[in-house]
Short mmCIF file of C-alpha atoms in Angstrom, two decimals:
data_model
loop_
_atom_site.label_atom_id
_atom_site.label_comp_id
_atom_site.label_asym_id
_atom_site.label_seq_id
_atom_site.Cartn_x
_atom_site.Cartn_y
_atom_site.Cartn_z
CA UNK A 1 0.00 0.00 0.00
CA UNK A 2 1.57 3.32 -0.78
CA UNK A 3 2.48 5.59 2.64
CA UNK A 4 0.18 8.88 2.94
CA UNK A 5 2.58 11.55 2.08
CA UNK A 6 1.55 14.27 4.98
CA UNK A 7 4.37 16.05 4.82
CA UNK A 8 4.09 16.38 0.81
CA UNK A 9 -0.04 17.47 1.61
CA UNK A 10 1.20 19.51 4.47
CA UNK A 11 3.28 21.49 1.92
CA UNK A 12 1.18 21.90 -1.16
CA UNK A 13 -1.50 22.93 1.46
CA UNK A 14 1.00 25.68 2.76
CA UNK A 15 2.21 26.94 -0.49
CA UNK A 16 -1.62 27.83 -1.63
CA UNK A 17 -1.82 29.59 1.64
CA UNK A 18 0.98 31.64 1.02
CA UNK A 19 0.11 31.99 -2.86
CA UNK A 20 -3.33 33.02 -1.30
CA UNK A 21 -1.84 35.93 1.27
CA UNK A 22 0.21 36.94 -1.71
CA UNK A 23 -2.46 37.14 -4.54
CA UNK A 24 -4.52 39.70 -1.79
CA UNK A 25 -2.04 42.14 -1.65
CA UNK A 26 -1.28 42.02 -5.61
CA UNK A 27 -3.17 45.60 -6.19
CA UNK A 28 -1.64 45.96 -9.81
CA UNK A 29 -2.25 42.20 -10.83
CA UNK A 30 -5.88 42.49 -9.53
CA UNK A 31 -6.72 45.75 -11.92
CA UNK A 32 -5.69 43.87 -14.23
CA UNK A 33 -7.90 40.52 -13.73
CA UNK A 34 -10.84 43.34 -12.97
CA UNK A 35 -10.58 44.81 -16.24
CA UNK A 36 -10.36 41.74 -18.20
CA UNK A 37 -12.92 40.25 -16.41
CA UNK A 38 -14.88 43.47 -17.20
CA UNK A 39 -14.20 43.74 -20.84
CA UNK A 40 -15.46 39.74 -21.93
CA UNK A 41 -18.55 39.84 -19.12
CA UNK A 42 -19.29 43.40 -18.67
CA UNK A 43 -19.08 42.23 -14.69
CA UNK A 44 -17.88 45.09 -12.94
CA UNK A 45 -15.69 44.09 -9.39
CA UNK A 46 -15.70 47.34 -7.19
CA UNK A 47 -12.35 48.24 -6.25
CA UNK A 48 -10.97 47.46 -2.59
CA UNK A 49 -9.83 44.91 0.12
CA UNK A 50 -13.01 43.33 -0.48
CA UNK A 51 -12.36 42.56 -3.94
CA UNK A 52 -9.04 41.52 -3.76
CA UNK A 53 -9.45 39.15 -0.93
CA UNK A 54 -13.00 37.53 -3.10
CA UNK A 55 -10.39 37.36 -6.27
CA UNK A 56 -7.63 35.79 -4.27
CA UNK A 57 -10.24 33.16 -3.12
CA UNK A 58 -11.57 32.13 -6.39
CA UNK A 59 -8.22 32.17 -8.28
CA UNK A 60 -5.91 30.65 -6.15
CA UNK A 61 -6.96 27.20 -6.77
CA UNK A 62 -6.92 27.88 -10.84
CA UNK A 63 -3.20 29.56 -10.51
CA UNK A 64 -2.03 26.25 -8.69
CA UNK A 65 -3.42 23.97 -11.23
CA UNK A 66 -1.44 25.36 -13.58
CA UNK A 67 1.51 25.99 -11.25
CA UNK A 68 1.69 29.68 -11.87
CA UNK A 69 2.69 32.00 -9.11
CA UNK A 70 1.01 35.27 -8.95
CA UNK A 71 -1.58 37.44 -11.64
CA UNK A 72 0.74 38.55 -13.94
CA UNK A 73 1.61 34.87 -14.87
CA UNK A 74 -2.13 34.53 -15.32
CA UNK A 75 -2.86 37.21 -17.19
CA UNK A 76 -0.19 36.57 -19.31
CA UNK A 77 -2.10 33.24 -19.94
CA UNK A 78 -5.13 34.96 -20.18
CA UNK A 79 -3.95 36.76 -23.15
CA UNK A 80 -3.62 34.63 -25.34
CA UNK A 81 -8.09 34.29 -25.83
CA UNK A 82 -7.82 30.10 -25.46
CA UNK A 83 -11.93 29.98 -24.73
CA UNK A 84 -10.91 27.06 -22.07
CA UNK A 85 -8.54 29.47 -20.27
CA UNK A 86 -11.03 32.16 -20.54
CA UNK A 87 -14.33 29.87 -19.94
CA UNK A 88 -12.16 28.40 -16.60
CA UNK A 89 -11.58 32.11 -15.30
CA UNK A 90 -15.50 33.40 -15.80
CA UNK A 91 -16.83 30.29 -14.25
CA UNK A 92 -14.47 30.98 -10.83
CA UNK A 93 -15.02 34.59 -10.56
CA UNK A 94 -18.92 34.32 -11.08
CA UNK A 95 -20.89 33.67 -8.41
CA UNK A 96 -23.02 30.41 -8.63
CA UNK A 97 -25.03 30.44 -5.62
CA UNK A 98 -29.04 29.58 -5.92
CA UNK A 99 -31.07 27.37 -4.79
CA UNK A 100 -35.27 25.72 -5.90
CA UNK A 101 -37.73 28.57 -5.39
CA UNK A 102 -35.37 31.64 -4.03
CA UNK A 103 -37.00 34.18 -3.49
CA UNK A 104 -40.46 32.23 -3.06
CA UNK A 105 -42.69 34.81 -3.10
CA UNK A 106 -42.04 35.20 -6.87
CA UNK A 107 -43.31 31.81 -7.47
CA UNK A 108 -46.34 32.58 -5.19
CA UNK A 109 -46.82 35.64 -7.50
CA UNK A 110 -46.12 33.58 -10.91
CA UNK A 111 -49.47 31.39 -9.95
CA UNK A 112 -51.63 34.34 -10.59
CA UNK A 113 -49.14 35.98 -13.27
CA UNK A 114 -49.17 32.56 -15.30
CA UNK A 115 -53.23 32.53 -14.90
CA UNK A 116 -53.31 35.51 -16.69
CA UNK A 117 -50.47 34.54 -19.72
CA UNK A 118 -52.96 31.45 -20.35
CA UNK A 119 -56.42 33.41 -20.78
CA UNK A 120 -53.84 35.58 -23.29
CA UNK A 121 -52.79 33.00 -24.95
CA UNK A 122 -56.16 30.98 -25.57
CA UNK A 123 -57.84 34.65 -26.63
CA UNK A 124 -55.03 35.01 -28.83
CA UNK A 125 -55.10 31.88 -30.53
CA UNK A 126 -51.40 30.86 -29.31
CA UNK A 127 -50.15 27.17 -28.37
CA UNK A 128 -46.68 28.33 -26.77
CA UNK A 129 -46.14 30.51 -23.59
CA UNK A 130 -41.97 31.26 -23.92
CA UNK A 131 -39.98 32.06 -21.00
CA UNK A 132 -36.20 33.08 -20.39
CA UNK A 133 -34.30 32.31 -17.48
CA UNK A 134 -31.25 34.76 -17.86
CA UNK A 135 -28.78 33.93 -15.35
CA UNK A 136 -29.57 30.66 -14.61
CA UNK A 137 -26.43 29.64 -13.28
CA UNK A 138 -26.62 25.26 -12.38
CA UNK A 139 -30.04 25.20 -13.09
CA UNK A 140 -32.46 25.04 -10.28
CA UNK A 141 -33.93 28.29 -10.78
CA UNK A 142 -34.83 27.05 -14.81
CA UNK A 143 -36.37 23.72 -13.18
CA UNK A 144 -38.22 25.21 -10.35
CA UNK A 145 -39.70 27.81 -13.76
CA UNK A 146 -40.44 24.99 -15.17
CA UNK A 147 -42.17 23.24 -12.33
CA UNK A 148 -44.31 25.77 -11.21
CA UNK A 149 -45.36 26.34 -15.37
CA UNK A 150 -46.05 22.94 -15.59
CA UNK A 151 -48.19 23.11 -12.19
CA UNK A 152 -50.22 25.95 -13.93
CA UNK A 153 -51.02 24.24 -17.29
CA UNK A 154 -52.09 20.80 -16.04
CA UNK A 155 -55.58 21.39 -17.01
CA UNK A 156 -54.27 23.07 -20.41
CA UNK A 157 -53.61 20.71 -22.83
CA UNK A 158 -53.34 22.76 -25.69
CA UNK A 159 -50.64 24.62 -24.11
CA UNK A 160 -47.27 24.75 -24.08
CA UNK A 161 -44.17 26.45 -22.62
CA UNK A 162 -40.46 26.36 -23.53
CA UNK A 163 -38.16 28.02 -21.46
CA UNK A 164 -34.79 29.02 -22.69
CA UNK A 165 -32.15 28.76 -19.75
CA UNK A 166 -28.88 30.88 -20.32
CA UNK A 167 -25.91 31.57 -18.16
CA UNK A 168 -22.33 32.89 -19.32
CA UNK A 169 -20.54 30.11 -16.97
CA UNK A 170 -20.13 27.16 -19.48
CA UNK A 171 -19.36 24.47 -16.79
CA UNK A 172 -22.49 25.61 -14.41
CA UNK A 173 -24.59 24.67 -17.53
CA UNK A 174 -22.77 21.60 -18.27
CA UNK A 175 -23.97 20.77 -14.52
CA UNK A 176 -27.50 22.00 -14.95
CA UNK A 177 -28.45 20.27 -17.92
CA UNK A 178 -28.00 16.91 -16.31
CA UNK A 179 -30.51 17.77 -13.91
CA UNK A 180 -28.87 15.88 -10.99
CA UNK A 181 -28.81 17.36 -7.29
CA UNK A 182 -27.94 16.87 -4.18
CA UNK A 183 -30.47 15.68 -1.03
CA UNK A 184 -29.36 18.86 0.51
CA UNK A 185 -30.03 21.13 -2.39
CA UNK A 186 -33.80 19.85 -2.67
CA UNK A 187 -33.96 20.12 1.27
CA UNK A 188 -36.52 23.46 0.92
CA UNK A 189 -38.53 21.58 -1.78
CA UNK A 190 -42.48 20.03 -0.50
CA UNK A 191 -42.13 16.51 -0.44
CA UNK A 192 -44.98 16.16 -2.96
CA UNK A 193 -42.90 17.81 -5.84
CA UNK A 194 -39.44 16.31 -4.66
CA UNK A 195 -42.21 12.83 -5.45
CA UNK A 196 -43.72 13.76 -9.09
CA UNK A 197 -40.98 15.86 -10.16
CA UNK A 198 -37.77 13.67 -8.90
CA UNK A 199 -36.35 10.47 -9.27
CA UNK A 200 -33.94 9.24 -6.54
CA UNK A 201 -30.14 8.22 -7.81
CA UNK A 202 -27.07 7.70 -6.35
CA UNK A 203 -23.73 8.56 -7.65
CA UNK A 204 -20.73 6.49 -7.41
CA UNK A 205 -20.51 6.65 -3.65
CA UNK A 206 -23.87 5.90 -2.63
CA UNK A 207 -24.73 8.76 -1.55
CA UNK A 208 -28.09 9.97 -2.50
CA UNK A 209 -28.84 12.38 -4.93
CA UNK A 210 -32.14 13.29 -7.53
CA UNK A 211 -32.79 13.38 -11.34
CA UNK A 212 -35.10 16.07 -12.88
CA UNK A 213 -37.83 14.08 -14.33
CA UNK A 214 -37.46 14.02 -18.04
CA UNK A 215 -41.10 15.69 -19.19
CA UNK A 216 -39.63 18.80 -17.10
CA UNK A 217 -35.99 18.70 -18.64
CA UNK A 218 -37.64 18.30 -21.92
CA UNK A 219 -38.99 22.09 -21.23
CA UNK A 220 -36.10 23.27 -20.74
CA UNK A 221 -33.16 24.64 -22.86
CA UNK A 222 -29.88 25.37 -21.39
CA UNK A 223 -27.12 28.07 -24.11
CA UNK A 224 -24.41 29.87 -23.37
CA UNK A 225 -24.92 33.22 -23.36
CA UNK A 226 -23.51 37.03 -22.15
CA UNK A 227 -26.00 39.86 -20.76
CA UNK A 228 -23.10 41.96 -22.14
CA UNK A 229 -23.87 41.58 -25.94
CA UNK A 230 -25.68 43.94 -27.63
CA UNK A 231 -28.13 43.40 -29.81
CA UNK A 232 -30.20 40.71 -28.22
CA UNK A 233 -30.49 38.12 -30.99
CA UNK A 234 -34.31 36.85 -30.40
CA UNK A 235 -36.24 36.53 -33.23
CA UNK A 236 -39.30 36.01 -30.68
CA UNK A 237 -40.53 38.00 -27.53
CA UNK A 238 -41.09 36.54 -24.11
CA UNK A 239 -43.94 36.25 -22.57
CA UNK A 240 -41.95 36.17 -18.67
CA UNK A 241 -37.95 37.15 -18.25
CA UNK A 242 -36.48 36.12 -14.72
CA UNK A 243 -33.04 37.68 -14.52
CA UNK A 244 -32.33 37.73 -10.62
CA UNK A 245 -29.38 38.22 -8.77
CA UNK A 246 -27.22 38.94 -11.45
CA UNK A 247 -27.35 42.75 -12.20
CA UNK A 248 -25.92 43.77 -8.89
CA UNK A 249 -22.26 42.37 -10.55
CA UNK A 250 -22.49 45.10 -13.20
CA UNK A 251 -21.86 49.25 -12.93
CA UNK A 252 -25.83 51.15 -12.50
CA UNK A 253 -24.58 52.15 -16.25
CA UNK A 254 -24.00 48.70 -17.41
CA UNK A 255 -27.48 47.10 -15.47
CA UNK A 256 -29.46 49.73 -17.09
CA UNK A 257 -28.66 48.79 -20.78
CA UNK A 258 -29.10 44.94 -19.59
CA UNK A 259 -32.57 46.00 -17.81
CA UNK A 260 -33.01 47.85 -22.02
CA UNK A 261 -32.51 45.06 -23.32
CA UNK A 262 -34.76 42.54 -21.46
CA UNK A 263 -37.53 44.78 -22.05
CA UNK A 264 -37.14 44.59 -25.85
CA UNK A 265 -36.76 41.14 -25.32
CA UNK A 266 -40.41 40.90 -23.71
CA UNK A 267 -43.31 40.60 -25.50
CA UNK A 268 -46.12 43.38 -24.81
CA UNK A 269 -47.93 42.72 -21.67
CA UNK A 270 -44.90 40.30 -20.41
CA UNK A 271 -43.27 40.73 -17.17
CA UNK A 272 -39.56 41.11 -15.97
CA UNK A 273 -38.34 39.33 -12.46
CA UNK A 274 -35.44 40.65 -11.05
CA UNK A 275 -33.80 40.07 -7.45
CA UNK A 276 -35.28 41.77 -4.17
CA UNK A 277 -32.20 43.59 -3.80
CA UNK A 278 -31.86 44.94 -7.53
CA UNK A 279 -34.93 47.04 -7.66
CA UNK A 280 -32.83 50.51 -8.14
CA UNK A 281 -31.19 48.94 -11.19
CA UNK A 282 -34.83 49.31 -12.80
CA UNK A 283 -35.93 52.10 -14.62
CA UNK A 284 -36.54 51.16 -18.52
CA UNK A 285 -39.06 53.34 -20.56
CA UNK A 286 -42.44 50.72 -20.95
CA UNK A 287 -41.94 48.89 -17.55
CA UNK A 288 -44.30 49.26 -14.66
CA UNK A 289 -44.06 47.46 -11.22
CA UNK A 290 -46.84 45.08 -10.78
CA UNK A 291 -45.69 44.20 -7.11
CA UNK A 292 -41.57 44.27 -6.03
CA UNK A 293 -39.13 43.56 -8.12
CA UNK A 294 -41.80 42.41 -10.50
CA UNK A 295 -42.48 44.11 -13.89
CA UNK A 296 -45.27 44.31 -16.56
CA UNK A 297 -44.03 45.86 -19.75
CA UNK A 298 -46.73 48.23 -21.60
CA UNK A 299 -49.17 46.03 -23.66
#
């Protein structure tokens, strides 16, 4: 059996420490990161100890994997535009935290919002209700769309919704569209839906985990994509945009052309979602609050 090398793990361990104390006091490296980062996303990273010490925490691990030793090395790298390189860097410095129906009472609000789309829809003469999740990040925002849609139009056969799921983090979608969590990350979820929307798996160590049923995957469509670009590329309006928790990363200059740009994406009479806490990013021509942080755009 080979000996546990705990010296050797002892050392590694300390040489990302000190690569980690090192990286937070790199002030010229860091401006440098911030503006890159900046100029492919649009993501803008205020400027102070705060910064620094959230960039030295999210890089440190990608400079040792490639045995570099501080941000010039790695933006040397950067450089060169290898779309790994650059995918690897915008997937660590964005954040990826979410969770099944954040924010819930968004969801409670969708019930009657959704109500509404489908007497629209059937005086209209239209089969397809379209949705965009914007920032969907690994997916459980998308599915828990696509759950509560699905919950709406049960009685509604002649109905039906696709829901385009877009994040700029290429490996966060890889990991959303296998539709495979954790016990933990379902723990908020009612039993009932974990039971008609769920199937219980384990991975290779047993442990448990849960697979999106497929008649909800099949809703869903998960693309690459950058809040940054301008024009939008739709061909087709939405009928409901949820972009939450992602505006607060960009300058009040940059948010407001996103926030634009959503609202030409909706169709008339379609609403925009946006996080509790991005409500002052808001304040597009056509768009009128229906309750916080939710928006109708002019019909």
């Amino acid at each position: 059996m080979k000996k546990f090398n705990e010296q050797g793990l002892k050392s590694r361990a300390e040489q990302n420490f000190e690569l980690f104390n090192a990286l937070q006091k790199d002030r010229q490296g860091f401006n440098t990161l911030r503006e890159m980062l900046h100029r492919w996303t649009g993501i803008h990273l205020t400027d102070g100890p705060a910064s620094q010490l959230k960039m030295a925490n999210r890089l440190t691990r990608v400079l040792c994997r490639h045995e570099l030793r501080n941000y010039q090395q790695y933006a040397e790298r950067l450089r060169a535009e290898k779309p790994g390189d650059i995918a690897e860097f915008v997937s660590a410095m964005t954040t990826n935290t979410t969770r099944f129906f954040r924010e819930g009472s968004h969801f409670e609000t969708l019930r009657t919002i959704m109500a509404e789309v489908i007497e629209t829809k059937k005086r209209d003469k239209s089969h397809e209700i379209r949705v965009w999740c914007a920032a969907t990040s690994t997916g459980e925002e998308a599915y828990t769309l696509a759950i509560s849609v699905n919950e709406a139009l049960h009685s509604e056969p002649d109905l039906k919704a696709k829901i385009l799921a877009t994040d700029i983090d290429l490996s966060a979608l890889q990991r959303a569209a296998t539709g495979i969590y954790s016990q933990e990350r379902l723990a908020k979820l009612e039993p009932s839906l974990v039971r008609k929307y769920f199937s219980r798996c384990e991975n290779a160590d047993g442990e448990a985990h849960f697979q999106v049923q497929p008649q909800i995957q099949k809703m869903v469509h998960f693309a690459p994509f950058n809040l940054h670009t301008n024009p939008y590329p739709f061909e087709r309006g939405f009928d409901i945009i949820f972009c939450r928790n992602v505006l607060i990363y960009f300058s009040q200059e940059t948010a407001q052309k996103i926030i634009e740009r959503l609202t030409g994406a909706l169709n008339p009479g379609g609403y925009l979602f946006v996080g509790h806490s991005e409500v002052g990013y808001v304040r597009a021509a056509g768009l009128k609050m229906k309750e916080y942080s939710i928006y109708r755009k002019s019909a």
